[in-house]
Coordinates of C-alpha atoms in Angstrom, one line a residue:
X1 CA 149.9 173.5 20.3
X2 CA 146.2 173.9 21.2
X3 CA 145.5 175.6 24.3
X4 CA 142.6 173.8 26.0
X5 CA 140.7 175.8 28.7
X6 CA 137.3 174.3 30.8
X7 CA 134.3 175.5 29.7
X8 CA 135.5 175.8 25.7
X9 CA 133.5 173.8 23.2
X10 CA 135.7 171.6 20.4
X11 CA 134.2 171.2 16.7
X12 CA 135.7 168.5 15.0
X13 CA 135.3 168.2 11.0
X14 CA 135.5 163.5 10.8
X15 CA 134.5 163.1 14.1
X16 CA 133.6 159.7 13.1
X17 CA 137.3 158.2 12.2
X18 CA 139.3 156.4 14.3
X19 CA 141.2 159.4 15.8
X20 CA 138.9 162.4 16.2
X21 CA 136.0 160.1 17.4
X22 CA 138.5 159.1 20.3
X23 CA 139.8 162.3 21.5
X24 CA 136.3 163.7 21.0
X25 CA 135.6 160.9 23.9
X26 CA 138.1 161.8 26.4
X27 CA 137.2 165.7 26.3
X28 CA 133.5 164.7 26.2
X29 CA 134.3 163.0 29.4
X30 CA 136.5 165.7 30.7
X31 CA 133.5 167.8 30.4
X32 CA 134.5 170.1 27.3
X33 CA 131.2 170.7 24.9
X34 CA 131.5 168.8 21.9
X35 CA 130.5 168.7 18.6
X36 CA 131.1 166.9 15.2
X37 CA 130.3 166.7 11.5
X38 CA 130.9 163.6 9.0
X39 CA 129.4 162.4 5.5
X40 CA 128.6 159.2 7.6
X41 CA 127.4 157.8 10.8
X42 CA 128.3 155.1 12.9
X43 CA 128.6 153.3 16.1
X44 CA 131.2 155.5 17.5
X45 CA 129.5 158.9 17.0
X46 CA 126.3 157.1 18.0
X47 CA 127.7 156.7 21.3
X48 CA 129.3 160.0 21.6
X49 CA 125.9 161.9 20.3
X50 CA 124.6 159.5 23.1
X51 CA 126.4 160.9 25.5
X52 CA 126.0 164.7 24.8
X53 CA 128.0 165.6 21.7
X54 CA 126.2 167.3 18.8
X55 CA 126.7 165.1 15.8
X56 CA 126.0 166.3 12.4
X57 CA 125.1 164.2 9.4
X58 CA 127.3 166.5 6.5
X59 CA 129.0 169.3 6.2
X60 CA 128.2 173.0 6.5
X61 CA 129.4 176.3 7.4
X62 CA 127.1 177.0 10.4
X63 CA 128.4 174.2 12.5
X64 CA 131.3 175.9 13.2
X65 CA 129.6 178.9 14.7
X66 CA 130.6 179.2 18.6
X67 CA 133.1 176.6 18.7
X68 CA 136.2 178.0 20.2
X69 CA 138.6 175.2 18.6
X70 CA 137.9 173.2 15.4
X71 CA 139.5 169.7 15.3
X72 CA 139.9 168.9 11.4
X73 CA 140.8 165.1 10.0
X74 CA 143.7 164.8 7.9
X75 CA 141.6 164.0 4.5
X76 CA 139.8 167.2 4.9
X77 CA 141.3 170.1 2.2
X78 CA 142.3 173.6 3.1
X79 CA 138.9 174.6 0.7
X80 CA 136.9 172.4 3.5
X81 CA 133.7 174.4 4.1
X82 CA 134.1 174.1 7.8
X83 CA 137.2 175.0 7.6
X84 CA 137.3 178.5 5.8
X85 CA 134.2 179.2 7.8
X86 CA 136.3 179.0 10.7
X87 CA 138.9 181.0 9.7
X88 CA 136.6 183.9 8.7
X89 CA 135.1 183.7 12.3
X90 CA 139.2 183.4 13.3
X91 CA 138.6 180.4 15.1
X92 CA 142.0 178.4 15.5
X93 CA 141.9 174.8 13.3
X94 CA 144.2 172.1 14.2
X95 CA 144.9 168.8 12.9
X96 CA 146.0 165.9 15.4
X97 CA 149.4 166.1 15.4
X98 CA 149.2 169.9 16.2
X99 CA 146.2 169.5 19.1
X100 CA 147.0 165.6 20.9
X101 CA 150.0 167.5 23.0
X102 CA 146.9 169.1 24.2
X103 CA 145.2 166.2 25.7
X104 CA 148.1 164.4 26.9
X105 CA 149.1 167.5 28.8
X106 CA 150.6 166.6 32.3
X107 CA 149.8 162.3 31.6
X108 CA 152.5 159.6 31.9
X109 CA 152.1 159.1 27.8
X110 CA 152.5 155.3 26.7
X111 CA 152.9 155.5 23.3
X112 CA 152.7 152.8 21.3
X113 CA 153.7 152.8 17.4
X114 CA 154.6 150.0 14.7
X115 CA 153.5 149.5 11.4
X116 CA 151.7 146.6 12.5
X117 CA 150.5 145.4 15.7
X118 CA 150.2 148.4 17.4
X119 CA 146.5 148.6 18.3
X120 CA 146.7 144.8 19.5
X121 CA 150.0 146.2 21.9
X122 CA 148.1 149.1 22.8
X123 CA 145.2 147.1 23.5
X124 CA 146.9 144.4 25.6
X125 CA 148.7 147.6 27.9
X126 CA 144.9 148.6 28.2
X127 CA 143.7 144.9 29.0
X128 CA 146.8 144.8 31.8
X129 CA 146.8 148.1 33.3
X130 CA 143.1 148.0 33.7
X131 CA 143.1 144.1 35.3
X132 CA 145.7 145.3 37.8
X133 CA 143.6 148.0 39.1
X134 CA 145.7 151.3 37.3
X135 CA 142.7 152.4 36.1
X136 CA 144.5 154.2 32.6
X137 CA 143.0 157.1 30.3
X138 CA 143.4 155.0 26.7
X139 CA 143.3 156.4 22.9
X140 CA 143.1 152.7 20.9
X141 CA 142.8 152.1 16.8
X142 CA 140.3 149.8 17.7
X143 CA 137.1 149.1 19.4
X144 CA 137.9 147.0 22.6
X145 CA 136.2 144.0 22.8
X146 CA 133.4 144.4 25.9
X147 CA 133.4 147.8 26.3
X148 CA 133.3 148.6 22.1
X149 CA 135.0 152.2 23.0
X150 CA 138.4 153.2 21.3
X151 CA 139.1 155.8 24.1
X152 CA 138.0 156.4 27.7
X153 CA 139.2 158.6 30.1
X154 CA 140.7 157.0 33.4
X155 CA 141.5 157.6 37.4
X156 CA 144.9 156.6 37.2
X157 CA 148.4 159.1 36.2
X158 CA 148.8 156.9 32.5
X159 CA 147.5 157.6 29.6
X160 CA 147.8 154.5 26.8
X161 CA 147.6 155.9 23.4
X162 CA 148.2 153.8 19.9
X163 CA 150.9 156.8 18.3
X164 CA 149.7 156.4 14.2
X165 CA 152.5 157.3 12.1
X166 CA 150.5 158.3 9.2
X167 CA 150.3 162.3 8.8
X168 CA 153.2 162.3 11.3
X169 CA 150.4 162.4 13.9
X170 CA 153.1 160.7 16.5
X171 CA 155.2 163.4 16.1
X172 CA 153.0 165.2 18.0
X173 CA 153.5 162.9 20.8
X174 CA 156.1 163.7 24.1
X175 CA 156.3 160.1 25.1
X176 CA 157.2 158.5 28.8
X177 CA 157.2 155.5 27.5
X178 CA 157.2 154.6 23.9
X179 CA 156.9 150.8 22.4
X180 CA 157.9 150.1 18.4
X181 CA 157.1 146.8 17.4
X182 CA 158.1 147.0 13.8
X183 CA 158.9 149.7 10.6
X184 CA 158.1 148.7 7.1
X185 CA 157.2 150.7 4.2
X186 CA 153.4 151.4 4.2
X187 CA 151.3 154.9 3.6
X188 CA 152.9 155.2 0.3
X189 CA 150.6 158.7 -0.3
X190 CA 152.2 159.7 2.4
X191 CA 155.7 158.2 3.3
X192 CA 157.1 158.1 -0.4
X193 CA 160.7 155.7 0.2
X194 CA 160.8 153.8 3.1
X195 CA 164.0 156.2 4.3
X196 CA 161.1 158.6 4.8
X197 CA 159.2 156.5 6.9
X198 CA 162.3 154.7 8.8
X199 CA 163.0 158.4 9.4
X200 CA 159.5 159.8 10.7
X201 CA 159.8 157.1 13.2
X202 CA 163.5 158.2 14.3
X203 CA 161.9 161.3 14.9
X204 CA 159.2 159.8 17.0
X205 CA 161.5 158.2 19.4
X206 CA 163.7 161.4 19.3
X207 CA 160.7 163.2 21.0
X208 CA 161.1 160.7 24.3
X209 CA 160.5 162.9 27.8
X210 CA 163.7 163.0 29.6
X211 CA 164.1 160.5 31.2
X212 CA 162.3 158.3 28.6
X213 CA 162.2 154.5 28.2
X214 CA 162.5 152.5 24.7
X215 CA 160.9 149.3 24.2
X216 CA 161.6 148.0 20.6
X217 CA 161.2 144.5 19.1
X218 CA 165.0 143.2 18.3
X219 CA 164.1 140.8 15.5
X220 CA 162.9 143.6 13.5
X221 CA 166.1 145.5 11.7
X222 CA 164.9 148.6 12.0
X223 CA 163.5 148.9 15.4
X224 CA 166.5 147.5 17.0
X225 CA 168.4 150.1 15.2
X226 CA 166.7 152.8 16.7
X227 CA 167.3 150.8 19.7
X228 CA 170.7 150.9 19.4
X229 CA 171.0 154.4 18.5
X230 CA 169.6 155.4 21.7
X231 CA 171.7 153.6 23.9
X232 CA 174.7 154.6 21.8
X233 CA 173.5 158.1 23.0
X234 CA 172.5 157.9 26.6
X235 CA 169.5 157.3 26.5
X236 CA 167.6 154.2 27.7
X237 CA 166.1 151.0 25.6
X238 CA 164.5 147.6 26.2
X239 CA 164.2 145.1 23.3
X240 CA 162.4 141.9 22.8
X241 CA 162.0 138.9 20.4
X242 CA 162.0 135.4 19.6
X243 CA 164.8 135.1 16.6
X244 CA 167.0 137.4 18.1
X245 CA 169.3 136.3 20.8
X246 CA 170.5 139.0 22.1
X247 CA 167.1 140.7 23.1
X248 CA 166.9 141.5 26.8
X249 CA 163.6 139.8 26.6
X250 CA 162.9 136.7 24.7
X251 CA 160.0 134.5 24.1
X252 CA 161.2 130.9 24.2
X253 CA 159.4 127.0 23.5
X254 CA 156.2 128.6 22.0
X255 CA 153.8 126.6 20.7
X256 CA 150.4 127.4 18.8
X257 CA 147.5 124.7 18.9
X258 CA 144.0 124.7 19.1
X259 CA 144.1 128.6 18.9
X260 CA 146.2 129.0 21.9
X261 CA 149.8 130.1 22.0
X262 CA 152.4 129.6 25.2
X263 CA 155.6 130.1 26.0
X264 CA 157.8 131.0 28.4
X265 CA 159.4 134.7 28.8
X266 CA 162.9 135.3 29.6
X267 CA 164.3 138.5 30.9
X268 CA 168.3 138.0 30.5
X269 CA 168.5 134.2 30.2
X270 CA 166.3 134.2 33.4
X271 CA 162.3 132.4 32.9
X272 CA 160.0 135.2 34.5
X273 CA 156.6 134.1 33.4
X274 CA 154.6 131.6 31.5
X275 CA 152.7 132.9 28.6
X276 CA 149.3 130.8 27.7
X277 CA 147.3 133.5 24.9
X278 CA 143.6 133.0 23.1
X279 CA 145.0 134.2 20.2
X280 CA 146.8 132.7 17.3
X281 CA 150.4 133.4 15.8
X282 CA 153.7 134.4 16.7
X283 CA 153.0 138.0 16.0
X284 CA 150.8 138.1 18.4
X285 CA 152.8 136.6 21.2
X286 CA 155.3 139.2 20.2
X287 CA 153.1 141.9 20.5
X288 CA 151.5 140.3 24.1
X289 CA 155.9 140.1 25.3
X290 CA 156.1 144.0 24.4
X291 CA 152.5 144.8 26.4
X292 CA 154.2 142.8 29.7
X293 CA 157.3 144.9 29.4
X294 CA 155.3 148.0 29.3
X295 CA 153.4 147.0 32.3
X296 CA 156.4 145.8 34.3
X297 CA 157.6 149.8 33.9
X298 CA 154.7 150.8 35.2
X299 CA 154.5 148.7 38.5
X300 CA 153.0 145.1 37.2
X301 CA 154.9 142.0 37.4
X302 CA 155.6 139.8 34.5
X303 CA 153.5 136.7 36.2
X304 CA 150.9 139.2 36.6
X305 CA 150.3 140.4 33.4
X306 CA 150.4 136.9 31.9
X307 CA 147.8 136.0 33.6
X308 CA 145.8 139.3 33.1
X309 CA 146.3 138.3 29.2
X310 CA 144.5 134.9 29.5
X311 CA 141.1 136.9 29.2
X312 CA 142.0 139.4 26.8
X313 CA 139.9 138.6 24.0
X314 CA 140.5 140.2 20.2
X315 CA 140.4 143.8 19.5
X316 CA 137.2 144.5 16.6
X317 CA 138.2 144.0 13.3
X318 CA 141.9 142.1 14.4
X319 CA 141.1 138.3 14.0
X320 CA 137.5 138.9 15.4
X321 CA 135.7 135.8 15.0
X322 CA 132.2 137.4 14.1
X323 CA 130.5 134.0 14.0
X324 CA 130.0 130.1 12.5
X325 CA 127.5 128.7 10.1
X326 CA 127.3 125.1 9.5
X327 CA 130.7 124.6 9.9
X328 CA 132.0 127.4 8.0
X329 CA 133.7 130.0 10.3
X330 CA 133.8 133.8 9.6
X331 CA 136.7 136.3 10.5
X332 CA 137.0 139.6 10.5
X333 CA 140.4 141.6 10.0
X334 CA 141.7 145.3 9.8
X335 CA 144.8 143.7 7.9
X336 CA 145.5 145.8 4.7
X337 CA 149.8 145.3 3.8
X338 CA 150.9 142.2 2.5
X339 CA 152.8 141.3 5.7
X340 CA 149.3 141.7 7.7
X341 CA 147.5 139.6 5.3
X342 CA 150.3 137.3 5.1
X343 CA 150.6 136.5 9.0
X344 CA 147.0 136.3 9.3
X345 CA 146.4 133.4 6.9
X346 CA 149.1 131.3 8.3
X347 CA 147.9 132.0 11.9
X348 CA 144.6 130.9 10.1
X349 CA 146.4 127.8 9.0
X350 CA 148.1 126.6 12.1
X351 CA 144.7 127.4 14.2
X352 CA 142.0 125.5 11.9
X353 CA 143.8 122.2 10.8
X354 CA 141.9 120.5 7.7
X355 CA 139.6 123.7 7.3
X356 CA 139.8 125.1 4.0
X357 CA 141.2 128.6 4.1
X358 CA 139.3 131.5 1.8
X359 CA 140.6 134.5 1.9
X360 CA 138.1 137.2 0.8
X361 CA 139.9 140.7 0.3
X362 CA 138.8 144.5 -0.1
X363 CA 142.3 146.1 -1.4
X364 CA 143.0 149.4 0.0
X365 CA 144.1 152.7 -1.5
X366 CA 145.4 152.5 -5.3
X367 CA 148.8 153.9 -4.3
X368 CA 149.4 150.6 -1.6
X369 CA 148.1 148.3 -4.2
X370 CA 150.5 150.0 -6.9
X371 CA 153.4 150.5 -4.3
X372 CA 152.8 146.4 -2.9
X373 CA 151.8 145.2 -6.4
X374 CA 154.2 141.7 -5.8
X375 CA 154.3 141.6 -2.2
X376 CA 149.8 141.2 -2.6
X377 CA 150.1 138.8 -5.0
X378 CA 152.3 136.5 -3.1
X379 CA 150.7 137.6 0.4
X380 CA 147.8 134.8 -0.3
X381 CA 150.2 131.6 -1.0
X382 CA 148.6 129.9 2.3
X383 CA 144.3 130.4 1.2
X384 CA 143.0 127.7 -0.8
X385 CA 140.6 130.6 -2.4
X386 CA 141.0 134.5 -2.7
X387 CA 138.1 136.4 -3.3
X388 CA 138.8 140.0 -4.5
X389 CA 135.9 142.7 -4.3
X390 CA 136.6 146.7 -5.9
X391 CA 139.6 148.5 -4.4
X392 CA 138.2 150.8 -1.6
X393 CA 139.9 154.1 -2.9
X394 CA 138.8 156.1 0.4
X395 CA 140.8 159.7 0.1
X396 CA 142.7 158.6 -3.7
X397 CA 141.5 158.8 -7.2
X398 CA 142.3 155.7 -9.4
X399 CA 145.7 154.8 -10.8
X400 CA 145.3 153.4 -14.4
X401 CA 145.6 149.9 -14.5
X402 CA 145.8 149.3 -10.6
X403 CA 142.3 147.2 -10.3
X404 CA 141.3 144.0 -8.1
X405 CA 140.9 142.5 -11.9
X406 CA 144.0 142.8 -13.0
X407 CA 145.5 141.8 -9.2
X408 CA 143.2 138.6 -9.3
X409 CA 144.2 137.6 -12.7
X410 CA 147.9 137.8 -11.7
X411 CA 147.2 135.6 -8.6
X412 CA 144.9 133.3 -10.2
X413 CA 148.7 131.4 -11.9
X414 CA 148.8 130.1 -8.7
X415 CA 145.8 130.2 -6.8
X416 CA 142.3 130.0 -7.0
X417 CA 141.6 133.9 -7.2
X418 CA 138.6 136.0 -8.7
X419 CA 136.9 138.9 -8.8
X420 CA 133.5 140.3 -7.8
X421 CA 132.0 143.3 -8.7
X422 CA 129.5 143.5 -5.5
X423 CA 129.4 142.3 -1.6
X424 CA 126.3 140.4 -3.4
X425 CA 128.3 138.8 -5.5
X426 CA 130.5 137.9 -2.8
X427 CA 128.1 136.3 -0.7
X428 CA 126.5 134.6 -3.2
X429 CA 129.8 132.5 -4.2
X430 CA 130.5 131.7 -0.7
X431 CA 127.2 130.4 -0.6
X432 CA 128.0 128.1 -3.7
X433 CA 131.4 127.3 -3.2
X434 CA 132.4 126.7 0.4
X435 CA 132.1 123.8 1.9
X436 CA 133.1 122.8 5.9
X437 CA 135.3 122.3 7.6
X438 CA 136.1 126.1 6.3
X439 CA 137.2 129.3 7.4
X440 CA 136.6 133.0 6.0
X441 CA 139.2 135.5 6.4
X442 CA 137.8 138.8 5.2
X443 CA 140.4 141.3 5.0
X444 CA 139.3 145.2 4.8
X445 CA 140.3 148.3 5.9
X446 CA 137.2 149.9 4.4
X447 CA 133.8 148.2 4.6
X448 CA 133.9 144.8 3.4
X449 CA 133.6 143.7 6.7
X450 CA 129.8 143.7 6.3
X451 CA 130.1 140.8 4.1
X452 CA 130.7 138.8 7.6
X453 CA 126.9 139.6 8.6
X454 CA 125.6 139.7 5.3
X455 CA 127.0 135.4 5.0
X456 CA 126.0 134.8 8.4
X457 CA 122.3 136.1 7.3
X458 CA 122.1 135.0 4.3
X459 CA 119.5 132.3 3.1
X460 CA 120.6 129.1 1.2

């Protein structure tokens, strides 16, 4: 583990992904000098260069030079340039999992994990905590809607952090309190059987504090079994659902119209609170139940936090409504596994009666396409139309015959589904073949996402 001492200056190779941007925040704010390097910009090291970190555009061997830690993202390789430059100058390199101990040193850790819905949990915790005046430090997935920060550095003794399973980062993790909302297969460069995966996350709940609390969502199999386990050996756990009856909390008579879901939480067959949410789908009134649970560990009441959850408004990039143009409305989603894709479009579905649902889709990674092959195909059953633009290949070389062509010609069977070469091309037919009442669901984990603005600006 990282050693972190006041005064020390932390160089971190990608600080402008999700996780290095956000750690680079909170030691920016606990005072440490900072400084980054990344092929790209964006708004997150915009702000952080903003507010005193050196960011470099690139890569080069002299940024390293009188940094007393480097900070190095997962996709960087041992040859890195950075990298070997620090190791001449025998500067320590860490990657998250070995350096976020570090920064969580002496907090009362939240951890949140899941394969989905953990940066809409994590978010929610944030939302609650914040409303009921606990003031948390926060590491978030996300950008939170107001503020656009993914991490900030609080007053009060918790620290809120969204525990990503890829890399193992969460093992690096010593949870207080850790929430698991669901485990399927996903990461397939990474977590090659989902035994492997099922199994990193045992290890993740293993690492509990003493004296640690387990929250874990009973209608999924495998959380519940982990669950289970822990009670089996001492240790405590909380679960919560809708299907399953014999959660210890339960959502109950929900209902989802006009974009709005309620119902009413039970805590051992008892009502506690009613639950009235600006954002669509089940899932997400699962992952709100699992945020009020959190919260009512940590001092807030279940009426409370209900309450508290009637402003939260959408995480960027999870359902984000980025705007509406003559009657066709555009949305914006990080979703990128079939089940994500899946929920989305029938939350779609049930929130815009009588719109037409397209469904415009960046794959990710060739391994998750070739891993998921079926489960993409079948994902879109609910969109009238599926637009599919070049898989975004971000740290993976191609796989031979793993293409958006060849996924849009299996789809198109059963579905109007085709391909286009260019965000242009996208753009242009929307333009031609959309007509209102209509919604646009682009889904990307890359950077499809600026098709949204490029529609919304678009000429006709």
């Amino acid at each position: 583990m990282a050693q972190l001492q006041p005064g020390q200056r932390i160089h971190f190779i990608g600080i402008g992904g999700a996780g290095l941007s956000a750690i680079a925040r909170i030691l920016l704010e606990r005072g440490y000098a900072v400084s980054g390097s990344d092929l790209q910009g964006g708004p997150l090291t915009a702000a952080l260069a903003a507010d005193g970190a050196r960011v470099y555009r690139g890569h080069d061997a002299r940024y390293v030079q009188g940094a007393d830690i480097v900070l190095a993202t997962s996709a960087a390789a041992a040859n890195h340039v950075e990298i070997q430059a620090a190791r001449a100058l025998n500067i320590p390199v860490y990657n998250r999992k070995a350096f976020i101990g570090a920064v969580l040193r002496d907090s009362d850790t939240i951890a949140v994990a899941g394969a989905h819905g953990k940066t809409t949990t994590t978010s929610m915790i944030i939302h609650i905590l914040n409303s009921a005046g606990k003031d948390p430090s926060f590491i978030v997935g996300g950008q939170l809607a107001g503020s656009g920060l993914n991490a900030g550095l609080g007053a009060g003794p918790s620290f809120v952090i969204e525990a990503d399973e890829y890399d193992n980062m969460f093992h690096g993790l010593q949870p207080d309190l850790a929430i698991v909302t669901n485990i399927e297969h996903d990461h397939p460069d990474f977590f090659k059987t989902e035994v492997e995966m099922r199994d990193a996350f045992r290890q993740f709940v293993n690492r509990l504090a003493p004296g640690g609390d387990l929250v874990a969502c009973a209608d999924d199999d495998a959380a519940l079994l982990l669950a289970d386990e822990r009670r089996r050996a001492g240790g405590m756990a909380t679960t919560y659902g809708m299907e399953n009856p014999a959660a210890d909390w339960r959502l109950i008579d929900m209902g989802d119209t006009g974009g709005t879901v309620t119902a009413t939480l039970e805590q051992h067959g008892s009502p506690r609170a009613a639950l009235r949410l600006g954002l669509p789908g089940g899932h997400n009134a699962l992952n709100a139940l699992a945020a009020i649970i959190a919260a009512d560990k940590r001092g807030v009441s279940p009426e409370e936090s209900a309450r508290f959850l009637q402003s939260f408004r959408a995480t960027a990039r999870r359902f984000e409504i980025r705007g509406e143009r003559d009657g066709v409305i555009v949305i914006d989603d990080y979703a990128h596994h079939p089940t994500e894709i899946k929920v989305n479009i029938e939350a779609a579905r049930l929130r815009y009666h009588g719109h037409q649902i397209w469904a415009i889709w960046q794959p990710h990674t060739y391994s998750r396409i070739q891993q998921f092959w079926s489960g993409f195909v079948n994902a879109f059953a609910e969109a009238d139309s599926v637009l599919l633009t070049p898989i975004y290949a971000a740290r993976e070389a191609p796989i031979e015959g793993i293409t958006s062509e060849a996924l849009a010609e299996a789809m198109a069977s059963h579905r109007s589904a085709s391909y286009v070469p260019t965000f242009e091309d996208a753009v242009d037919a929307l333009i031609r073949r959309v007509r209102p009442p209509a919604v646009l669901l682009i889904f990307s984990a890359g950077d499809a996402n600026l098709i949204a603005d490029m529609f919304l600006d678009a000429g006709y």
